[in-house]
Coordinates of C-alpha atoms in Angstrom, one line a residue:
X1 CA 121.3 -102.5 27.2
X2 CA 119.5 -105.1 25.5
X3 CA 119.7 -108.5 27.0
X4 CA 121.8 -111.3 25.0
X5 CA 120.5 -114.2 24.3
X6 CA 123.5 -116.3 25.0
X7 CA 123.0 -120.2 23.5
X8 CA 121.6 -117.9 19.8
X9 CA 125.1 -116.1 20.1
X10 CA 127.1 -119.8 20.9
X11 CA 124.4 -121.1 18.2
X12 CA 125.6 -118.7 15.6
X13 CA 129.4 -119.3 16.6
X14 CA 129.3 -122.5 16.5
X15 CA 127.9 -122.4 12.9
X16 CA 130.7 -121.0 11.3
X17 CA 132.8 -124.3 12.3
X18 CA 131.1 -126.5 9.7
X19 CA 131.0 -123.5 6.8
X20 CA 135.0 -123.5 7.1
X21 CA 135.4 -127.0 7.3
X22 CA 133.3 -127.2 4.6
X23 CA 134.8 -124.2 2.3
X24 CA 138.8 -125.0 3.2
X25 CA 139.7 -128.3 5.5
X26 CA 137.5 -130.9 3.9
X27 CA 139.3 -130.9 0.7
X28 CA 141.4 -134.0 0.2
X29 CA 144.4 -131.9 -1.0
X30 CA 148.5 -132.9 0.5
X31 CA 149.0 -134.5 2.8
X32 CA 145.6 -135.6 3.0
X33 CA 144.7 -137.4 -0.1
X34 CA 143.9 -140.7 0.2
X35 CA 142.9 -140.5 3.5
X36 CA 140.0 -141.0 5.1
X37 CA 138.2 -138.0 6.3
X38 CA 138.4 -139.7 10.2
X39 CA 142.3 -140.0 9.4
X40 CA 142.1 -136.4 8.1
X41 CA 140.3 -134.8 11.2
X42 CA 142.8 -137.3 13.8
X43 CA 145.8 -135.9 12.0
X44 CA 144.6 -132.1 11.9
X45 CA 143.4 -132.6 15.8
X46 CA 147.1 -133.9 16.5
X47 CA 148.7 -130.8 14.8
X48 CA 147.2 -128.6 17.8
X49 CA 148.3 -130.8 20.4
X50 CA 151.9 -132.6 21.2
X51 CA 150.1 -135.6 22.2
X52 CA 146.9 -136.6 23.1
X53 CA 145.6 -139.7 24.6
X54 CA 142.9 -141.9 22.9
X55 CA 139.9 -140.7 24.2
X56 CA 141.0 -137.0 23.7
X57 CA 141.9 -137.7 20.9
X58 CA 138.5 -139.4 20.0
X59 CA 136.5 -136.5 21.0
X60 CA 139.0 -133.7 19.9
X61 CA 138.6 -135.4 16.1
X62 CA 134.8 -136.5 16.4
X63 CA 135.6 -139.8 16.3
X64 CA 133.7 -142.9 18.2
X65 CA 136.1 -145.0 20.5
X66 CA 135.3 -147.6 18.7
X67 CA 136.5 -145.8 15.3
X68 CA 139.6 -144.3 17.1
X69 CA 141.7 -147.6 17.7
X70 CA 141.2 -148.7 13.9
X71 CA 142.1 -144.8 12.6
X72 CA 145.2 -144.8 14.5
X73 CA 146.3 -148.2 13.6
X74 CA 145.8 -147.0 10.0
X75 CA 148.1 -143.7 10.3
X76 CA 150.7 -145.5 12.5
X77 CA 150.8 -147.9 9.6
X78 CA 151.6 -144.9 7.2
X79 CA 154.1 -143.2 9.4
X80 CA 152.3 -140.7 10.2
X81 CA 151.5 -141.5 14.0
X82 CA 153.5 -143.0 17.1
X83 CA 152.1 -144.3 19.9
X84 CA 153.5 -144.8 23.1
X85 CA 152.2 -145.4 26.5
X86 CA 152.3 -143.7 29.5
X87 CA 154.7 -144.5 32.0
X88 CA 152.9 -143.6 34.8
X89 CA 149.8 -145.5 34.0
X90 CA 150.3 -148.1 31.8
X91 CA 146.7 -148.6 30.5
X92 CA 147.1 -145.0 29.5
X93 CA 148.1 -144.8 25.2
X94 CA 149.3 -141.7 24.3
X95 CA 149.3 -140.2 20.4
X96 CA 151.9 -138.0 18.4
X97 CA 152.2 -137.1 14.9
X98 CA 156.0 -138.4 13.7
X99 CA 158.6 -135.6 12.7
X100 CA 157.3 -137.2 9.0
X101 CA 154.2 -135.7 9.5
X102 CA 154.9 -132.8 10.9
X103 CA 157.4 -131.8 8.2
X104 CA 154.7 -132.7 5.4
X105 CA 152.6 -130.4 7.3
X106 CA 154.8 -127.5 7.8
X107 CA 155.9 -128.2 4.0
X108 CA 152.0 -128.0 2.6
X109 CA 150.9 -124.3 5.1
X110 CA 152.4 -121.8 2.5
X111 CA 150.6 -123.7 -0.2
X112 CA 147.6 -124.0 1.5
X113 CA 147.7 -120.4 2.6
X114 CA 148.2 -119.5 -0.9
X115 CA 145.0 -121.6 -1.7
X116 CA 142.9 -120.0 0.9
X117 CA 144.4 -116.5 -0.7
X118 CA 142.9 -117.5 -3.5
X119 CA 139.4 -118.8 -2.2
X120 CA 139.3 -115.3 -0.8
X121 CA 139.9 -112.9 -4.0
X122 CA 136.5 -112.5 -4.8
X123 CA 136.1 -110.5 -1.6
X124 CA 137.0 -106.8 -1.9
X125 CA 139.3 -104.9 0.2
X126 CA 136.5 -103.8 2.5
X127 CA 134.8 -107.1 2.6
X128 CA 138.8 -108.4 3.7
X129 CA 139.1 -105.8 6.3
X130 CA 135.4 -106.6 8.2
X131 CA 136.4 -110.2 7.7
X132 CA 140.0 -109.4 9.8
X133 CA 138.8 -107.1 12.5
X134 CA 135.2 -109.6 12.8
X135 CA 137.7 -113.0 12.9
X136 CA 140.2 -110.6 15.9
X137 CA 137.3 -109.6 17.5
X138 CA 135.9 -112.8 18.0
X139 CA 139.6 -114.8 19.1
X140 CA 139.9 -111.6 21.4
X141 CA 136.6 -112.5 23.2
X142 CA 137.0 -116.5 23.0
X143 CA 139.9 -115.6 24.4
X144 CA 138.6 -114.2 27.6
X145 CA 136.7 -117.3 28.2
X146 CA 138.2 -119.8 31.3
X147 CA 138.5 -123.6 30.2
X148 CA 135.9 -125.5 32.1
X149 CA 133.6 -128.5 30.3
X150 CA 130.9 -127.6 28.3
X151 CA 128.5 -129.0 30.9
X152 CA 129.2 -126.0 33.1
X153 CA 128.3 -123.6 30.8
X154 CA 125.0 -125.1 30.4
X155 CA 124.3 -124.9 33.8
X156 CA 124.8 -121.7 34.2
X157 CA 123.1 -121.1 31.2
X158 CA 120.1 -122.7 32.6
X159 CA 120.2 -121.1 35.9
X160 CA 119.5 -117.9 33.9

């Protein structure tokens, strides 16, 4: 079997993040207009998670630290965020989208599917069906992969 060469596969994986942002999440379409594309990324990094807290929030939406305080102050202002702090350790702030939000959202995803249904008719039927068993393939084998921190699967890349 021919050897893999593991950080061109990762390379190649990672490549297809910036293509979909590009072709179907940058667009500043409901609920998004008017925001700015840090308060667009916070907002879609919020809708994985119930909560975050700043700084995994920060890296989760590519934002700086410094960037993260002023993004959140601007989506708390427009109802979209709450931010509470943790009771356990009080120097800990924690971030949720508000039910507002969340209902805008889950108000927007047929519409949005129906836009990304569209972005997709040029494809043919068999260009459709690569693209499904390619995209199941690929969460089936993510999938398989533990959580750890990206730093440990660099080292063990390098020890290879």
């Amino acid at each position: 079997m021919e050897k893999v060469d593991r950080k061109t596969v990762v390379r190649e994986l990672m490549s297809m993040h910036p293509l979909f942002r590009k072709k179907f999440l940058n667009r500043p379409e409901p609920p998004f207009e008017g925001m700015s594309k840090s308060q667009r990324h916070v907002v879609m990094a919020l809708n994985l998670y119930p909560a975050m807290n700043m700084g995994q929030l920060a890296v989760e939406a590519n934002v700086s630290l410094q960037q993260i305080t002023k993004t959140v102050n601007a989506l708390e202002d427009m109802g979209y965020v709450h931010r509470y702090i943790d009771r356990a350790n009080r120097r800990q702030i924690w971030v949720s989208l508000s039910e507002e939000c969340q209902e805008i959202i889950r108000s927007t995803c047929d519409a949005n599917d129906g836009l990304l249904v569209e972005s997709f008719a040029s494809l043919s039927d068999e260009d459709m069906l690569q693209l499904q068993e390619a995209v199941r393939a690929v969460l089936r084998i993510v999938n398989k992969m533990e959580d750890r921190p990206l730093q440990d699967l660099t080292a063990k890349e390098d020890k290879k």
